[in-house]
């Protein structure tokens, strides 16, 4: 807050991993300490990243029974954040949530849930959506108006390596494109009952693991049209700090009623970016937004913002940055924003 940021979170310090406790907190899910490697799609970028270094995949939660929301595991985190900010700022604060397909995509066809419990993905997704609807209702009742869903999986659909693995996997019942469509539909169901004044954003990055490691690469070109046009969220927080995220051309698909926060400043390393170069990049992005929506660059800029490409740690071990590095990075984000949108929040 001292650095001039309005939307703030609690930093997820009460979570071991960024997605938190939502899935293991539901009835019908169980955390597996030593998962059978055979249940995983080995070409998923994070799974491959672990196994290529002779490690087992990270924290694994799997469906073992009928899914039911039995109490919010996020609301205490939200209420703590509320308790440490002025009352007039609560409406600006946000909480981050796990992606609804997080514990589906990583598992092989038919291994995400027992067949005797759910006959198909549609039945499984329906109960996931009900759980999200319940969670959002509880959080809203406690004052939450700004939600960010963190989803590296959408970036996996940008990865040529992942897509090649998917195509070779004869057990998959859907093509990768069909699976993406199914996930977008799941998202829309999850947030379909949110009140009109609840803002929902989705953060898409390519991994932010221990020691500043990333997992996947590839531009947004393959997914932009579907993600921007079909996914019923308000704001997209996009990784754009390195060439692994591709260029700004996909932003031509951004509808006029949606926003993009450009993650042009890295949170992985302490070196500070050039303000002038970052400004140039933001204006370049605005050109593509304006071109796609047939508006002026000035109008397009009003639907853009800037941020770090991801949080400063997705895991309790953290990135290759120290406290002062994080402060300096956030100060740089504020300075960059002020240079482009002077006098605005």
One Martini backbone bead per residue (centre of mass of N, CA, C, O) as a GRO file, in nm:
protein
  345
    1UNK     BB    1   0.056   0.064  -0.018
    2UNK     BB    2   0.306   0.257  -0.006
    3UNK     BB    3   0.344   0.217  -0.336
    4UNK     BB    4   0.037   0.253  -0.466
    5UNK     BB    5  -0.148   0.009  -0.423
    6UNK     BB    6  -0.472  -0.131  -0.447
    7UNK     BB    7  -0.459  -0.418  -0.538
    8UNK     BB    8  -0.458  -0.661  -0.278
    9UNK     BB    9  -0.295  -0.915  -0.096
   10UNK     BB   10  -0.159  -1.159   0.136
   11UNK     BB   11   0.063  -1.338  -0.038
   12UNK     BB   12   0.005  -1.645   0.044
   13UNK     BB   13   0.138  -1.729   0.336
   14UNK     BB   14  -0.090  -1.969   0.401
   15UNK     BB   15   0.069  -2.120   0.166
   16UNK     BB   16   0.257  -2.354   0.009
   17UNK     BB   17   0.084  -2.300  -0.244
   18UNK     BB   18  -0.087  -2.099  -0.460
   19UNK     BB   19  -0.366  -2.276  -0.463
   20UNK     BB   20  -0.395  -2.413  -0.197
   21UNK     BB   21  -0.701  -2.560  -0.017
   22UNK     BB   22  -0.952  -2.628  -0.190
   23UNK     BB   23  -0.940  -2.932  -0.271
   24UNK     BB   24  -0.860  -3.074   0.007
   25UNK     BB   25  -1.130  -2.931   0.143
   26UNK     BB   26  -1.292  -3.141  -0.005
   27UNK     BB   27  -1.515  -3.360  -0.065
   28UNK     BB   28  -1.353  -3.623  -0.260
   29UNK     BB   29  -1.060  -3.548  -0.168
   30UNK     BB   30  -0.704  -3.655  -0.195
   31UNK     BB   31  -0.394  -3.668  -0.068
   32UNK     BB   32  -0.088  -3.766  -0.227
   33UNK     BB   33   0.232  -3.857  -0.138
   34UNK     BB   34   0.284  -4.130  -0.344
   35UNK     BB   35   0.245  -4.125  -0.652
   36UNK     BB   36   0.161  -4.278  -0.932
   37UNK     BB   37   0.317  -4.219  -1.228
   38UNK     BB   38   0.085  -4.348  -1.418
   39UNK     BB   39  -0.138  -4.107  -1.384
   40UNK     BB   40   0.030  -3.927  -1.571
   41UNK     BB   41   0.097  -3.673  -1.788
   42UNK     BB   42   0.424  -3.652  -1.895
   43UNK     BB   43   0.379  -3.380  -2.091
   44UNK     BB   44   0.345  -3.206  -1.871
   45UNK     BB   45   0.546  -2.955  -1.786
   46UNK     BB   46   0.561  -3.009  -1.475
   47UNK     BB   47   0.598  -3.313  -1.481
   48UNK     BB   48   0.850  -3.313  -1.660
   49UNK     BB   49   1.023  -3.134  -1.472
   50UNK     BB   50   1.043  -3.345  -1.248
   51UNK     BB   51   1.126  -3.618  -1.396
   52UNK     BB   52   1.391  -3.505  -1.536
   53UNK     BB   53   1.502  -3.472  -1.212
   54UNK     BB   54   1.408  -3.721  -1.034
   55UNK     BB   55   1.114  -3.631  -0.958
   56UNK     BB   56   0.828  -3.606  -0.816
   57UNK     BB   57   0.547  -3.490  -0.827
   58UNK     BB   58   0.380  -3.278  -0.681
   59UNK     BB   59   0.128  -3.202  -0.526
   60UNK     BB   60  -0.141  -3.447  -0.486
   61UNK     BB   61  -0.481  -3.447  -0.598
   62UNK     BB   62  -0.764  -3.675  -0.571
   63UNK     BB   63  -1.037  -3.831  -0.672
   64UNK     BB   64  -1.256  -4.058  -0.449
   65UNK     BB   65  -1.535  -3.897  -0.468
   66UNK     BB   66  -1.788  -3.715  -0.403
   67UNK     BB   67  -1.827  -3.383  -0.466
   68UNK     BB   68  -1.798  -3.141  -0.183
   69UNK     BB   69  -1.881  -2.857  -0.026
   70UNK     BB   70  -1.769  -2.808   0.340
   71UNK     BB   71  -1.597  -2.544   0.334
   72UNK     BB   72  -1.404  -2.274   0.364
   73UNK     BB   73  -1.041  -2.217   0.299
   74UNK     BB   74  -1.039  -1.888   0.229
   75UNK     BB   75  -1.192  -1.699   0.432
   76UNK     BB   76  -0.968  -1.658   0.648
   77UNK     BB   77  -0.774  -1.514   0.459
   78UNK     BB   78  -0.963  -1.283   0.390
   79UNK     BB   79  -1.022  -1.182   0.680
   80UNK     BB   80  -0.735  -1.104   0.740
   81UNK     BB   81  -0.702  -0.889   0.527
   82UNK     BB   82  -0.933  -0.709   0.628
   83UNK     BB   83  -0.792  -0.657   0.920
   84UNK     BB   84  -0.526  -0.483   0.772
   85UNK     BB   85  -0.728  -0.282   0.641
   86UNK     BB   86  -0.899  -0.040   0.548
   87UNK     BB   87  -1.233  -0.031   0.493
   88UNK     BB   88  -1.210   0.144   0.220
   89UNK     BB   89  -1.014  -0.102   0.087
   90UNK     BB   90  -1.159  -0.380   0.060
   91UNK     BB   91  -1.279  -0.358  -0.238
   92UNK     BB   92  -0.973  -0.383  -0.365
   93UNK     BB   93  -0.928  -0.648  -0.277
   94UNK     BB   94  -0.777  -0.983  -0.314
   95UNK     BB   95  -0.815  -1.321  -0.429
   96UNK     BB   96  -0.674  -1.634  -0.481
   97UNK     BB   97  -0.724  -1.914  -0.707
   98UNK     BB   98  -0.782  -2.206  -0.823
   99UNK     BB   99  -0.796  -2.403  -1.086
  100UNK     BB  100  -1.052  -2.614  -1.192
  101UNK     BB  101  -0.836  -2.807  -1.378
  102UNK     BB  102  -0.580  -2.887  -1.211
  103UNK     BB  103  -0.700  -3.199  -1.127
  104UNK     BB  104  -0.707  -3.304  -1.452
  105UNK     BB  105  -0.485  -3.249  -1.671
  106UNK     BB  106  -0.245  -3.421  -1.535
  107UNK     BB  107  -0.425  -3.662  -1.594
  108UNK     BB  108  -0.514  -3.926  -1.726
  109UNK     BB  109  -0.737  -4.080  -1.883
  110UNK     BB  110  -0.951  -4.172  -1.615
  111UNK     BB  111  -0.763  -4.064  -1.341
  112UNK     BB  112  -0.924  -3.821  -1.187
  113UNK     BB  113  -1.157  -4.042  -1.147
  114UNK     BB  114  -1.398  -4.253  -1.061
  115UNK     BB  115  -1.616  -4.434  -1.256
  116UNK     BB  116  -1.826  -4.496  -1.018
  117UNK     BB  117  -1.877  -4.178  -0.979
  118UNK     BB  118  -1.786  -4.084  -1.278
  119UNK     BB  119  -1.864  -4.122  -1.616
  120UNK     BB  120  -1.759  -3.818  -1.673
  121UNK     BB  121  -1.656  -3.500  -1.713
  122UNK     BB  122  -1.927  -3.355  -1.688
  123UNK     BB  123  -1.991  -3.454  -1.401
  124UNK     BB  124  -1.736  -3.355  -1.264
  125UNK     BB  125  -1.758  -3.052  -1.347
  126UNK     BB  126  -2.030  -2.992  -1.210
  127UNK     BB  127  -1.915  -3.018  -0.914
  128UNK     BB  128  -1.698  -2.811  -0.936
  129UNK     BB  129  -1.882  -2.570  -1.000
  130UNK     BB  130  -2.048  -2.581  -0.739
  131UNK     BB  131  -1.808  -2.523  -0.551
  132UNK     BB  132  -1.738  -2.243  -0.665
  133UNK     BB  133  -2.009  -2.109  -0.619
  134UNK     BB  134  -1.997  -2.140  -0.313
  135UNK     BB  135  -1.731  -1.993  -0.257
  136UNK     BB  136  -1.811  -1.719  -0.382
  137UNK     BB  137  -2.053  -1.669  -0.196
  138UNK     BB  138  -1.893  -1.658   0.068
  139UNK     BB  139  -1.692  -1.434  -0.009
  140UNK     BB  140  -1.900  -1.219  -0.077
  141UNK     BB  141  -2.036  -1.215   0.208
  142UNK     BB  142  -1.732  -1.113   0.315
  143UNK     BB  143  -1.655  -0.875   0.073
  144UNK     BB  144  -1.578  -0.986  -0.193
  145UNK     BB  145  -1.480  -0.832  -0.539
  146UNK     BB  146  -1.188  -0.983  -0.605
  147UNK     BB  147  -1.080  -1.224  -0.847
  148UNK     BB  148  -0.803  -1.463  -0.887
  149UNK     BB  149  -0.711  -1.696  -1.131
  150UNK     BB  150  -0.465  -1.945  -1.132
  151UNK     BB  151  -0.334  -2.051  -1.478
  152UNK     BB  152  -0.097  -2.245  -1.631
  153UNK     BB  153  -0.258  -2.438  -1.823
  154UNK     BB  154  -0.321  -2.245  -2.058
  155UNK     BB  155  -0.015  -2.231  -2.142
  156UNK     BB  156   0.012  -2.529  -2.233
  157UNK     BB  157  -0.151  -2.469  -2.507
  158UNK     BB  158   0.126  -2.316  -2.617
  159UNK     BB  159   0.284  -2.587  -2.623
  160UNK     BB  160   0.439  -2.785  -2.844
  161UNK     BB  161   0.523  -3.017  -2.662
  162UNK     BB  162   0.248  -3.077  -2.539
  163UNK     BB  163   0.085  -3.113  -2.804
  164UNK     BB  164   0.249  -3.353  -2.903
  165UNK     BB  165   0.186  -3.539  -2.664
  166UNK     BB  166  -0.118  -3.540  -2.695
  167UNK     BB  167  -0.131  -3.659  -2.986
  168UNK     BB  168   0.025  -3.933  -2.904
  169UNK     BB  169  -0.208  -3.986  -2.703
  170UNK     BB  170  -0.441  -4.243  -2.738
  171UNK     BB  171  -0.618  -4.198  -2.465
  172UNK     BB  172  -0.740  -3.951  -2.574
  173UNK     BB  173  -1.072  -3.829  -2.631
  174UNK     BB  174  -0.942  -3.552  -2.697
  175UNK     BB  175  -0.847  -3.282  -2.814
  176UNK     BB  176  -0.690  -3.005  -2.718
  177UNK     BB  177  -0.910  -2.811  -2.818
  178UNK     BB  178  -1.148  -2.955  -2.677
  179UNK     BB  179  -1.034  -2.927  -2.391
  180UNK     BB  180  -1.031  -2.622  -2.383
  181UNK     BB  181  -1.335  -2.588  -2.419
  182UNK     BB  182  -1.412  -2.743  -2.159
  183UNK     BB  183  -1.265  -2.550  -1.962
  184UNK     BB  184  -1.417  -2.294  -2.033
  185UNK     BB  185  -1.693  -2.405  -1.954
  186UNK     BB  186  -1.620  -2.455  -1.661
  187UNK     BB  187  -1.558  -2.169  -1.582
  188UNK     BB  188  -1.836  -2.048  -1.655
  189UNK     BB  189  -1.982  -2.214  -1.441
  190UNK     BB  190  -1.828  -2.120  -1.185
  191UNK     BB  191  -1.912  -1.792  -1.259
  192UNK     BB  192  -2.229  -1.770  -1.328
  193UNK     BB  193  -2.324  -1.662  -1.012
  194UNK     BB  194  -2.202  -1.403  -1.003
  195UNK     BB  195  -2.199  -1.102  -0.920
  196UNK     BB  196  -2.178  -0.804  -1.092
  197UNK     BB  197  -1.958  -0.689  -0.859
  198UNK     BB  198  -1.769  -0.929  -0.947
  199UNK     BB  199  -1.436  -0.956  -1.011
  200UNK     BB  200  -1.274  -1.144  -1.280
  201UNK     BB  201  -0.960  -1.311  -1.304
  202UNK     BB  202  -0.678  -1.430  -1.511
  203UNK     BB  203  -0.374  -1.612  -1.467
  204UNK     BB  204  -0.105  -1.641  -1.715
  205UNK     BB  205   0.161  -1.878  -1.700
  206UNK     BB  206   0.495  -2.065  -1.716
  207UNK     BB  207   0.596  -2.054  -1.440
  208UNK     BB  208   0.707  -2.029  -1.064
  209UNK     BB  209   0.938  -2.179  -0.929
  210UNK     BB  210   1.193  -2.283  -0.785
  211UNK     BB  211   1.438  -2.066  -0.859
  212UNK     BB  212   1.285  -1.938  -1.113
  213UNK     BB  213   1.115  -2.151  -1.256
  214UNK     BB  214   1.010  -2.280  -1.560
  215UNK     BB  215   0.797  -2.490  -1.786
  216UNK     BB  216   0.687  -2.311  -2.027
  217UNK     BB  217   0.631  -2.243  -2.384
  218UNK     BB  218   0.466  -1.988  -2.563
  219UNK     BB  219   0.239  -1.831  -2.725
  220UNK     BB  220  -0.104  -1.703  -2.747
  221UNK     BB  221  -0.210  -1.768  -3.034
  222UNK     BB  222  -0.366  -2.049  -2.987
  223UNK     BB  223  -0.575  -1.911  -2.745
  224UNK     BB  224  -0.684  -1.617  -2.767
  225UNK     BB  225  -0.968  -1.631  -2.889
  226UNK     BB  226  -1.094  -1.815  -2.674
  227UNK     BB  227  -1.007  -1.670  -2.413
  228UNK     BB  228  -1.121  -1.382  -2.485
  229UNK     BB  229  -1.419  -1.460  -2.600
  230UNK     BB  230  -1.524  -1.722  -2.409
  231UNK     BB  231  -1.419  -1.612  -2.146
  232UNK     BB  232  -1.602  -1.487  -1.849
  233UNK     BB  233  -1.398  -1.248  -1.799
  234UNK     BB  234  -1.241  -0.930  -1.727
  235UNK     BB  235  -0.932  -1.022  -1.667
  236UNK     BB  236  -0.585  -1.035  -1.787
  237UNK     BB  237  -0.292  -1.196  -1.662
  238UNK     BB  238   0.014  -1.153  -1.841
  239UNK     BB  239   0.288  -1.292  -1.960
  240UNK     BB  240   0.578  -1.049  -2.071
  241UNK     BB  241   0.907  -1.073  -1.995
  242UNK     BB  242   0.952  -1.279  -2.234
  243UNK     BB  243   0.981  -1.468  -2.529
  244UNK     BB  244   0.810  -1.721  -2.423
  245UNK     BB  245   0.527  -1.540  -2.476
  246UNK     BB  246   0.570  -1.370  -2.705
  247UNK     BB  247   0.368  -1.158  -2.860
  248UNK     BB  248   0.104  -0.903  -2.906
  249UNK     BB  249  -0.090  -0.996  -3.136
  250UNK     BB  250  -0.323  -1.153  -2.971
  251UNK     BB  251  -0.464  -0.876  -2.868
  252UNK     BB  252  -0.667  -0.848  -3.111
  253UNK     BB  253  -0.888  -1.043  -2.949
  254UNK     BB  254  -0.977  -0.822  -2.761
  255UNK     BB  255  -1.237  -0.713  -2.618
  256UNK     BB  256  -1.389  -0.413  -2.518
  257UNK     BB  257  -1.485  -0.546  -2.219
  258UNK     BB  258  -1.170  -0.593  -2.170
  259UNK     BB  259  -0.869  -0.677  -1.986
  260UNK     BB  260  -0.503  -0.607  -1.960
  261UNK     BB  261  -0.223  -0.730  -1.782
  262UNK     BB  262   0.114  -0.652  -1.816
  263UNK     BB  263   0.393  -0.875  -1.759
  264UNK     BB  264   0.691  -0.699  -1.808
  265UNK     BB  265   0.790  -0.764  -1.517
  266UNK     BB  266   1.004  -0.939  -1.341
  267UNK     BB  267   1.002  -1.182  -1.050
  268UNK     BB  268   1.273  -1.370  -1.076
  269UNK     BB  269   1.466  -1.113  -1.092
  270UNK     BB  270   1.648  -0.822  -0.978
  271UNK     BB  271   1.668  -0.688  -1.230
  272UNK     BB  272   1.612  -0.380  -1.379
  273UNK     BB  273   1.418  -0.232  -1.590
  274UNK     BB  274   1.346  -0.028  -1.852
  275UNK     BB  275   1.129   0.217  -1.878
  276UNK     BB  276   1.142   0.288  -2.180
  277UNK     BB  277   1.104  -0.005  -2.282
  278UNK     BB  278   0.835  -0.062  -2.139
  279UNK     BB  279   0.673   0.161  -2.273
  280UNK     BB  280   0.708   0.060  -2.559
  281UNK     BB  281   0.560  -0.209  -2.510
  282UNK     BB  282   0.285  -0.100  -2.426
  283UNK     BB  283   0.233   0.059  -2.692
  284UNK     BB  284   0.245  -0.189  -2.867
  285UNK     BB  285   0.004  -0.334  -2.742
  286UNK     BB  286  -0.207  -0.109  -2.802
  287UNK     BB  287  -0.205  -0.139  -3.109
  288UNK     BB  288  -0.336  -0.424  -3.115
  289UNK     BB  289  -0.591  -0.360  -2.962
  290UNK     BB  290  -0.689  -0.135  -3.151
  291UNK     BB  291  -0.700  -0.300  -3.412
  292UNK     BB  292  -0.909  -0.523  -3.308
  293UNK     BB  293  -1.133  -0.283  -3.195
  294UNK     BB  294  -1.147  -0.012  -3.342
  295UNK     BB  295  -0.942   0.190  -3.189
  296UNK     BB  296  -0.766   0.382  -3.009
  297UNK     BB  297  -0.478   0.387  -2.831
  298UNK     BB  298  -0.595   0.547  -2.596
  299UNK     BB  299  -0.833   0.355  -2.545
  300UNK     BB  300  -0.666   0.095  -2.509
  301UNK     BB  301  -0.503   0.189  -2.254
  302UNK     BB  302  -0.763   0.173  -2.060
  303UNK     BB  303  -0.728  -0.168  -2.080
  304UNK     BB  304  -0.451  -0.133  -1.941
  305UNK     BB  305  -0.169  -0.277  -1.763
  306UNK     BB  306   0.073  -0.331  -1.495
  307UNK     BB  307   0.315  -0.594  -1.400
  308UNK     BB  308   0.416  -0.857  -1.289
  309UNK     BB  309   0.422  -1.176  -1.427
  310UNK     BB  310   0.428  -1.258  -1.119
  311UNK     BB  311   0.491  -1.371  -0.847
  312UNK     BB  312   0.757  -1.413  -0.604
  313UNK     BB  313   0.597  -1.692  -0.530
  314UNK     BB  314   0.469  -2.038  -0.562
  315UNK     BB  315   0.661  -2.110  -0.322
  316UNK     BB  316   0.811  -2.130  -0.013
  317UNK     BB  317   1.111  -2.099  -0.135
  318UNK     BB  318   1.118  -1.924  -0.381
  319UNK     BB  319   1.286  -1.690  -0.540
  320UNK     BB  320   1.568  -1.501  -0.682
  321UNK     BB  321   1.470  -1.305  -0.434
  322UNK     BB  322   1.453  -1.033  -0.228
  323UNK     BB  323   1.301  -0.803  -0.049
  324UNK     BB  324   1.425  -0.551  -0.192
  325UNK     BB  325   1.365  -0.650  -0.476
  326UNK     BB  326   1.057  -0.641  -0.452
  327UNK     BB  327   1.029  -0.345  -0.390
  328UNK     BB  328   1.169  -0.244  -0.649
  329UNK     BB  329   0.970  -0.371  -0.848
  330UNK     BB  330   0.712  -0.229  -0.746
  331UNK     BB  331   0.819   0.056  -0.791
  332UNK     BB  332   0.850   0.018  -1.097
  333UNK     BB  333   0.557  -0.031  -1.164
  334UNK     BB  334   0.453   0.241  -1.060
  335UNK     BB  335   0.634   0.416  -1.243
  336UNK     BB  336   0.531   0.308  -1.510
  337UNK     BB  337   0.233   0.379  -1.472
  338UNK     BB  338   0.277   0.690  -1.428
  339UNK     BB  339   0.406   0.733  -1.721
  340UNK     BB  340   0.126   0.646  -1.871
  341UNK     BB  341  -0.094   0.709  -1.612
  342UNK     BB  342  -0.130   0.995  -1.497
  343UNK     BB  343  -0.325   1.008  -1.197
  344UNK     BB  344  -0.374   0.709  -1.175
  345UNK     BB  345  -0.425   0.391  -1.026
   0.00000   0.00000   0.00000
